[in-house]
CSV table of C-alpha atoms in Angstrom, one decimal:
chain,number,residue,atom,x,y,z
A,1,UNK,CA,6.5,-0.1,18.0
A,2,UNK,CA,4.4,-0.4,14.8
A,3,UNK,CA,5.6,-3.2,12.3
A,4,UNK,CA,4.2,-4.0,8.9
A,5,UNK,CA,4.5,-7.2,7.1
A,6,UNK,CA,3.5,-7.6,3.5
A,7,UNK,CA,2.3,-10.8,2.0
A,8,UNK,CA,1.1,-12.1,-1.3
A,9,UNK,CA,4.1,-11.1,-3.8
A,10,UNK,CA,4.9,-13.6,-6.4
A,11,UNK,CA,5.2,-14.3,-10.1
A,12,UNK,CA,2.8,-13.9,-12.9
A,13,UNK,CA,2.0,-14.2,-16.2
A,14,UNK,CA,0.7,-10.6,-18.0
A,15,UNK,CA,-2.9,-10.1,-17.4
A,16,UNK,CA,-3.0,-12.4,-14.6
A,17,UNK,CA,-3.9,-11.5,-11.2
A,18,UNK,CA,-2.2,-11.0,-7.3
A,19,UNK,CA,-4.0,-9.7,-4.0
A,20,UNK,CA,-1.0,-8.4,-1.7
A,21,UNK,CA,-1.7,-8.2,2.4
A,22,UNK,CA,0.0,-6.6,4.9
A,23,UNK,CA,-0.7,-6.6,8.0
A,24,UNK,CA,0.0,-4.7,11.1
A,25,UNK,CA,1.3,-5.1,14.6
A,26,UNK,CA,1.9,-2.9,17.9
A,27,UNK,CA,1.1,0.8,18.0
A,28,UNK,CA,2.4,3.6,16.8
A,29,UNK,CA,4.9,6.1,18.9
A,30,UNK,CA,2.2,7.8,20.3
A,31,UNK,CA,0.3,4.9,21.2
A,32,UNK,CA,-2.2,5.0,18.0
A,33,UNK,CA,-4.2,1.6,17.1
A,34,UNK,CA,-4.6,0.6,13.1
A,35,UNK,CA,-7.9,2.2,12.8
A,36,UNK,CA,-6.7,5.6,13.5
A,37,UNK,CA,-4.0,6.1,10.7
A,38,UNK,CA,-4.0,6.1,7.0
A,39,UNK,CA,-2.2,3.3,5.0
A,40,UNK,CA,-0.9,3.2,1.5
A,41,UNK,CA,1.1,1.0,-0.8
A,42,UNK,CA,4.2,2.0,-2.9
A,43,UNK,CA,6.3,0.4,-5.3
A,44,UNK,CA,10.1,0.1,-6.5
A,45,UNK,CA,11.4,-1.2,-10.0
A,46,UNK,CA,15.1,-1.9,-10.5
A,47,UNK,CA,17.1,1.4,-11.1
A,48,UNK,CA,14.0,3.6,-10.6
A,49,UNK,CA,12.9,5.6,-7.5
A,50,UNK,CA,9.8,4.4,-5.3
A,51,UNK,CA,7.0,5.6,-6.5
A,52,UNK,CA,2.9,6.1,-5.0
A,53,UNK,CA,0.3,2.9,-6.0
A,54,UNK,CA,-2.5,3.8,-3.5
A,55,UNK,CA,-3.6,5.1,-0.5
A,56,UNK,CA,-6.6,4.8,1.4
A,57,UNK,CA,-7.6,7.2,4.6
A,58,UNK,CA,-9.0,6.1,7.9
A,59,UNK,CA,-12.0,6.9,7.6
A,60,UNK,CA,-11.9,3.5,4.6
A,61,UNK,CA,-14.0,5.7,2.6
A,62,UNK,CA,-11.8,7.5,0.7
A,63,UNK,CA,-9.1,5.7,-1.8
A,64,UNK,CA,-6.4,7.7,-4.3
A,65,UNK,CA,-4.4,5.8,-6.9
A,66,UNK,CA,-1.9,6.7,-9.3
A,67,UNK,CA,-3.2,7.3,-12.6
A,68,UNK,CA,-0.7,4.0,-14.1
A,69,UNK,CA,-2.8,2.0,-12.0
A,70,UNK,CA,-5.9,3.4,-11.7
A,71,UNK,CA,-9.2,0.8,-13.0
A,72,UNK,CA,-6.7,-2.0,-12.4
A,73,UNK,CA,-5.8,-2.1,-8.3
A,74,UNK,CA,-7.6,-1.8,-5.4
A,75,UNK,CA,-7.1,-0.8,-2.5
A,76,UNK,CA,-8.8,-1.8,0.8
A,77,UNK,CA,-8.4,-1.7,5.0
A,78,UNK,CA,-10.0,-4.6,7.0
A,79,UNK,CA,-9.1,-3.0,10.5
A,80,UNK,CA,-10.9,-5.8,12.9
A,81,UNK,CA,-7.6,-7.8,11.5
A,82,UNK,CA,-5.2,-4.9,11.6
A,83,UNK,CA,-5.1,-5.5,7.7
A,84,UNK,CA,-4.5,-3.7,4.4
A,85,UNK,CA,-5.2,-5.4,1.1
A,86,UNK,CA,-3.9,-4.2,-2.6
A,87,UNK,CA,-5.7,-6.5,-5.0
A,88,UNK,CA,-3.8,-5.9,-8.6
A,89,UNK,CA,-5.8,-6.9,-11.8
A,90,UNK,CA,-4.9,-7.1,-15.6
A,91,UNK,CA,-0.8,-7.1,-14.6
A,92,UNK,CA,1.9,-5.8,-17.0
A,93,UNK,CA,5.6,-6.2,-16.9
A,94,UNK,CA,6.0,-2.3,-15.9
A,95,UNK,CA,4.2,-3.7,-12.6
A,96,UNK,CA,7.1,-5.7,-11.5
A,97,UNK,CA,8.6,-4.2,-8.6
A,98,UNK,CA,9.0,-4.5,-4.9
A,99,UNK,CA,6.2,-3.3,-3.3
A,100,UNK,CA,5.9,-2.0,0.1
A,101,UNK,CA,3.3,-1.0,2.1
A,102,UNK,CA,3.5,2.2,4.7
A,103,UNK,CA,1.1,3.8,7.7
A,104,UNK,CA,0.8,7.5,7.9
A,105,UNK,CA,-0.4,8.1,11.9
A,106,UNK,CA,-0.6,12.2,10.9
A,107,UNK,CA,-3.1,11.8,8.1
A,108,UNK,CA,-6.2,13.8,8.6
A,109,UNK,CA,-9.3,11.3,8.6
A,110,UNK,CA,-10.1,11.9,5.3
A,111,UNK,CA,-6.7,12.4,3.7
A,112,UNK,CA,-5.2,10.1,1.1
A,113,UNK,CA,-1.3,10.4,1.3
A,114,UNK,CA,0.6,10.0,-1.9
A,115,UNK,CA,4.2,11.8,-0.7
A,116,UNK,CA,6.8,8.9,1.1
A,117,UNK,CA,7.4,11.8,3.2
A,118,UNK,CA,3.5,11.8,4.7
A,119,UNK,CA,4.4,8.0,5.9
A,120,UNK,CA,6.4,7.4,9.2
A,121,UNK,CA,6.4,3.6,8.9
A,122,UNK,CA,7.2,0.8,6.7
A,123,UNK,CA,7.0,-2.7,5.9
A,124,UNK,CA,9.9,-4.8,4.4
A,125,UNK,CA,8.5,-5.3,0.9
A,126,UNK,CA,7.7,-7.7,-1.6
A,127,UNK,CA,8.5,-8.6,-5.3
A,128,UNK,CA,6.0,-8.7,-7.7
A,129,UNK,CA,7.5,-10.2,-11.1
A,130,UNK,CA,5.4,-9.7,-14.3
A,131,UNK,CA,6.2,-11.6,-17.3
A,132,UNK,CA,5.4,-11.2,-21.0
């Protein structure tokens, strides 16, 4: 069974700087290896539904970010370490939240999924805490 792991949350001062991991273990149901699904990374403030950060397809050459984030994260796939990486810039308070990171196995190779509903597993989460 697949299992994600995220890594990296923390606290941090506005327009400061976190690089969030998560990494991957095991296969999917159908026996698929890290390099063959897409990944993205969602987030969670208190009170508010979980919303899309990024996604990037398995082919690593194709990334989609929501537009609060956009020219501020990045995300990135390191597959020989069964790896995803979300490297957050410039931070505001409206960034805290628990982030989590997901694999979607049925993404087509050049598909970036931004709908929970396109993601079939899940990691735990992290916080992220921005302060003013």
């Amino acid at each position: 069974q697949l299992s994600l792991v995220e890594h990296g949350g923390g606290s941090v001062q506005a327009g400061g700087s976190l690089r969030l991991s998560c990494a991957a273990s095991g296969r999917t149901a159908s026996g698929r290896t890290f390099s063959s699904y897409a990944l993205g990374w969602f987030r969670q403030a208190p009170g508010k539904e979980r919303e899309f950060v990024a996604a990037i397809s398995r082919s690593d050459g194709n990334t989609y970010y929501a537009d609060s984030v956009k020219g501020r994260f990045t995300i990135s796939r390191y597959n020989a370490k069964n790896t995803t990486y979300l490297q957050m810039n410039s931070l505001k308070p409206e960034d805290t939240a628990v982030y989590y990171c997901a694999a979607a196995p049925r993404a087509g190779i050049f598909h970036t999924p931004s709908y929970e509903n396109e993601y079939d597993y899940w990691g735990q989460g992290t916080q992220v805490t921005v302060s003013s």
